[in-house]
Short mmCIF file of C-alpha atoms in Angstrom, two decimals:
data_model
loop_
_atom_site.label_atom_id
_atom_site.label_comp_id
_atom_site.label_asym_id
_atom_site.label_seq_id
_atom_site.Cartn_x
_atom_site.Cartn_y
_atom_site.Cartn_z
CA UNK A 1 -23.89 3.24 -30.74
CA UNK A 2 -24.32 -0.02 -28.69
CA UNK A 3 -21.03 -2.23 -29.01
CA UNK A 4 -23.48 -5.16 -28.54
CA UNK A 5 -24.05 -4.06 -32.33
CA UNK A 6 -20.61 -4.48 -33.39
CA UNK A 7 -19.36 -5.66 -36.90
CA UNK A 8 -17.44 -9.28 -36.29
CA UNK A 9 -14.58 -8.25 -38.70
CA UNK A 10 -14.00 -4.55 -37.64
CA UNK A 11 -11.13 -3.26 -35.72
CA UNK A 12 -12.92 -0.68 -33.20
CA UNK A 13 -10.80 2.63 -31.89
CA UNK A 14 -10.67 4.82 -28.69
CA UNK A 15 -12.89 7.36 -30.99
CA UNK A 16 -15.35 4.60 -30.94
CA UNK A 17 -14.91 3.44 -27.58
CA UNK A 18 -15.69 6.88 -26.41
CA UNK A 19 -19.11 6.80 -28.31
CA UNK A 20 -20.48 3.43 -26.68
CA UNK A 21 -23.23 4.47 -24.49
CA UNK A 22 -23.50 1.32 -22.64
CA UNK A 23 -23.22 0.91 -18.53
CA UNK A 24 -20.68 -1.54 -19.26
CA UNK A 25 -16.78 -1.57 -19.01
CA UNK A 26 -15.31 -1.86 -22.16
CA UNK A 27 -11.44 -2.56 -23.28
CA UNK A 28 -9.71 -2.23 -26.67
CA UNK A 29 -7.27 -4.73 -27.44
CA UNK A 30 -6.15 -4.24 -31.26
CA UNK A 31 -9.00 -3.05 -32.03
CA UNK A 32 -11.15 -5.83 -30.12
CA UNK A 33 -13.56 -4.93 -27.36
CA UNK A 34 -13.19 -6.79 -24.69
CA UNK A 35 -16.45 -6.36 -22.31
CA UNK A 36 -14.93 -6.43 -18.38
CA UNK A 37 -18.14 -6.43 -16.59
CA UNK A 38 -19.23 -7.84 -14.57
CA UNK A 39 -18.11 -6.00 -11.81
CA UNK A 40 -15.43 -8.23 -9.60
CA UNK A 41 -16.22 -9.78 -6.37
CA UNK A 42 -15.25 -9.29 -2.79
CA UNK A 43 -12.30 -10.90 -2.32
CA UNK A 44 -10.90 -9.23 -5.98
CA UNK A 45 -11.94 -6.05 -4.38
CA UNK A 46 -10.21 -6.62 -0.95
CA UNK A 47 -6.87 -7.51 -2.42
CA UNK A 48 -6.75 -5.31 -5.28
CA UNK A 49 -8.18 -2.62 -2.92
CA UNK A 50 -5.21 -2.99 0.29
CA UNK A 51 -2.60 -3.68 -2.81
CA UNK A 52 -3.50 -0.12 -4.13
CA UNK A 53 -3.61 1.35 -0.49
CA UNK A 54 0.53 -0.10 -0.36
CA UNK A 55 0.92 1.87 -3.41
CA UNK A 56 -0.90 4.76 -2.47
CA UNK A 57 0.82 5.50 0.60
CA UNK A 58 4.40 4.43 -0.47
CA UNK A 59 4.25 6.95 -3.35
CA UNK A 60 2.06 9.78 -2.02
CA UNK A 61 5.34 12.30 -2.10
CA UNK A 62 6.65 10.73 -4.58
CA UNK A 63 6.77 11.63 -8.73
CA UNK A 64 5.23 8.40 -9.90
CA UNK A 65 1.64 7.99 -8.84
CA UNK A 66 -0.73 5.49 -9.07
CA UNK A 67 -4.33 4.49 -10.35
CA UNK A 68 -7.16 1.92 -9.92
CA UNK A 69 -9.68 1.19 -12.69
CA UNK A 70 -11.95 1.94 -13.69
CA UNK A 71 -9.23 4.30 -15.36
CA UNK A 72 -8.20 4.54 -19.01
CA UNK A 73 -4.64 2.94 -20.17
CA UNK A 74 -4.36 4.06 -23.92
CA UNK A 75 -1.35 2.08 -24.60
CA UNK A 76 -0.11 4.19 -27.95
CA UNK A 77 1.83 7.55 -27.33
CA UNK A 78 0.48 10.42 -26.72
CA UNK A 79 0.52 12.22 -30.06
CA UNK A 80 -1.54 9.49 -31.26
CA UNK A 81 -5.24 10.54 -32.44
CA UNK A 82 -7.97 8.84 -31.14
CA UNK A 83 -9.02 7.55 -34.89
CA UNK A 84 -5.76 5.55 -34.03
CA UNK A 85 -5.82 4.02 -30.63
CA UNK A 86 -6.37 0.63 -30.61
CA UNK A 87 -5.21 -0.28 -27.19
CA UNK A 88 -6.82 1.00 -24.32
CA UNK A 89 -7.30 -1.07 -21.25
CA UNK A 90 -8.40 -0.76 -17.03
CA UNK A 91 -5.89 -2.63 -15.53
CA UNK A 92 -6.81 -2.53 -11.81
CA UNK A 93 -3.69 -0.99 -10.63
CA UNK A 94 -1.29 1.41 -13.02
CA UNK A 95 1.94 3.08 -11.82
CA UNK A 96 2.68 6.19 -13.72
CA UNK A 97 5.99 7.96 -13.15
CA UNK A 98 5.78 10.78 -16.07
CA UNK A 99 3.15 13.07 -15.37
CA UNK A 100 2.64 14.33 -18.84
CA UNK A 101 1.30 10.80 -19.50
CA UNK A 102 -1.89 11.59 -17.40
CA UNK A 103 -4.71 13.50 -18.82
CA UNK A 104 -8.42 13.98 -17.97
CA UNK A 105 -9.21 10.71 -19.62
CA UNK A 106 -6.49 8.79 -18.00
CA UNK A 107 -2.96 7.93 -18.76
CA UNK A 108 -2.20 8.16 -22.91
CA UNK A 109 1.07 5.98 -23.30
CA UNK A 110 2.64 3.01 -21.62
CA UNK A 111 2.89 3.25 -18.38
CA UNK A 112 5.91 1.82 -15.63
CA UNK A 113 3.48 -0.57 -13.67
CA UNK A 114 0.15 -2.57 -14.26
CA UNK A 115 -1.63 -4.51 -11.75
CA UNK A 116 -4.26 -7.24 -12.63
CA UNK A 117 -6.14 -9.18 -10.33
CA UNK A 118 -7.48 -12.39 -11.70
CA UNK A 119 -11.29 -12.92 -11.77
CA UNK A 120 -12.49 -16.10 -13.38
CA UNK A 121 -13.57 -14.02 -16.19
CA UNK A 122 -10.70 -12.44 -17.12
CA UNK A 123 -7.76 -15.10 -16.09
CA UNK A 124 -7.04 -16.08 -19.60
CA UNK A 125 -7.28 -12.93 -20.95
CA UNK A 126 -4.90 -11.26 -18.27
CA UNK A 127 -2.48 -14.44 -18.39
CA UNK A 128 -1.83 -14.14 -22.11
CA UNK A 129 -3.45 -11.47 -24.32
CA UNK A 130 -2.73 -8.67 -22.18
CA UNK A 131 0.66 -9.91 -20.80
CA UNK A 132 1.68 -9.72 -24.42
CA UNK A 133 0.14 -6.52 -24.91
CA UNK A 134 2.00 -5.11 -22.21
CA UNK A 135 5.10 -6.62 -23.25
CA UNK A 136 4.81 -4.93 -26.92
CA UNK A 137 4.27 -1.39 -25.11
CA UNK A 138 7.16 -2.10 -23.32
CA UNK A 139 5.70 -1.97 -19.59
CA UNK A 140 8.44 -2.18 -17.09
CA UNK A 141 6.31 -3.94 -14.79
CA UNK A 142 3.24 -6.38 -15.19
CA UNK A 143 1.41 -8.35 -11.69
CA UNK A 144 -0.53 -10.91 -12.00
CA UNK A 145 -2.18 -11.17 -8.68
CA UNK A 146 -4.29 -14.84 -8.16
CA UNK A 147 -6.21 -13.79 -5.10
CA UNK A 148 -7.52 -17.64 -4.90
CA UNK A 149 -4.53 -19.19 -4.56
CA UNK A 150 -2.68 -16.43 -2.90
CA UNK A 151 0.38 -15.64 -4.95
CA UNK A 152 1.65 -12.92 -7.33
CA UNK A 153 2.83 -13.46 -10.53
CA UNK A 154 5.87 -11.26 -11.65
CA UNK A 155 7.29 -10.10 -15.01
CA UNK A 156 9.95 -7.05 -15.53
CA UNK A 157 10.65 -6.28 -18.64
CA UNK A 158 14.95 -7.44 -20.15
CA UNK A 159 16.23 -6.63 -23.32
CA UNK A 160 12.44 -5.65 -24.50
CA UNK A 161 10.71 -8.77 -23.13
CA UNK A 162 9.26 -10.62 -20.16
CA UNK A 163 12.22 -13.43 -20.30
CA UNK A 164 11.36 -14.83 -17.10
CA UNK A 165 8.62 -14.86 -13.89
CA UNK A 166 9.18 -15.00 -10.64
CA UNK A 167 5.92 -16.28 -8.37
CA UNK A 168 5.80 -14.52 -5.11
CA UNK A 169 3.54 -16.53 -1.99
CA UNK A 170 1.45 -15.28 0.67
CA UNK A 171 4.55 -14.90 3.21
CA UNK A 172 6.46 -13.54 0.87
CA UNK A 173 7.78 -10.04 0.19
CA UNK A 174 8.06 -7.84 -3.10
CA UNK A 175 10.62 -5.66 -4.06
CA UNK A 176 8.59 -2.92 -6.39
CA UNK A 177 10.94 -2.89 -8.91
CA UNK A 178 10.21 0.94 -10.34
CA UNK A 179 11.61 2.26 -6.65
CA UNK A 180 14.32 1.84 -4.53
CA UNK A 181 13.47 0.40 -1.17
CA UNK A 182 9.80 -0.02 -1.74
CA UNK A 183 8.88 -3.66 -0.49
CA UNK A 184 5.04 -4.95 -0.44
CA UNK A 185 4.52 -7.91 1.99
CA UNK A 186 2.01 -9.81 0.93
CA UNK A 187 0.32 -11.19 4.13
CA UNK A 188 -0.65 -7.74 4.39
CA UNK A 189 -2.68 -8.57 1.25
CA UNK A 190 -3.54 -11.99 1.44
CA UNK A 191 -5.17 -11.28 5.03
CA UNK A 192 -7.82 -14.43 5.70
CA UNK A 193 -11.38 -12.54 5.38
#
């Protein structure tokens, strides 16, 4: 089946998803696909790419370890059937701190941490359909990184919601809220290309 084909009205699951054969990236968002490609550019790549290396190296012998898309994010719990899942998503950077979240097909439940980088394409769709996703599934955690204007975008889930943001600037520094004494400086990300 060709999601290009798709019935306007129809609420579309991760059984579907997983019987697309297009070469495109593809996210569920209650049901809606959401088609991410094209692929991002450079500078996306560059920051997402040294933001996951922070990650990477900060938790390698650690319990919680981290992803970059493309990698599935089925946002419902893991006894869910796939007939069910309506929320699966490829955020560019996801924190996962129980392992029996991960599977061969990616991480099936909510996640602690999710990373986006904003492309043009995807700002408004990062910025308020997914941050309100992510909210719902109770994500601890949710970046919004704006590599054009050099800042991150904060939000750590109180009482069940994202009350409040903090924006974080180039010179600034980020405590990673999910563990103790791990700090990202971000003119290590933001370096001028």
């Amino acid at each position: 089946m060709s999601v290009l084909n798709r019935e306007p009205d129809k609420r579309y699951t991760y059984a579907d998803y997983l019987n697309w054969d297009d070469n495109e990236r593809w996210e569920l968002i209650d049901g809606i696909p959401f088609n991410m490609t094209p692929a991002p550019g450079t500078k996306h790549q560059r920051v997402s790419g040294r933001l996951f290396n922070q990650f990477f190296n900060y938790l390698d012998d650690k319990t919680c370890e981290v992803f970059t898309a493309p990698f599935d994010v089925r946002l419902e719990g893991h006894t869910t059937k796939n007939e069910e899942i309506l929320h699966s998503v490829q955020p560019d950077i996801v924190v996962i701190c129980d392992k029996n979240k991960i599977d061969e097909k990616g991480c099936k439940g909510s996640p602690d941490l999710i990373v986006e980088v904003l492309s043009p394409s995807t700002s408004k769709l990062d910025k308020q359909i997914k941050k309100k996703t992510y909210e719902n599934f109770k994500i601890k955690e949710y970046w919004i990184v704006d590599p054009l204007n050099e800042n991150v975008e904060v939000f750590v889930l109180t009482e069940g919601r994202y009350i409040e943001s903090r924006v974080f600037e180039k010179n600034d520094d980020i405590k990673v809220g999910i563990s103790d004494g791990f700090m990202i400086k971000l003119n290590s990300i933001f370096v001028t290309d």
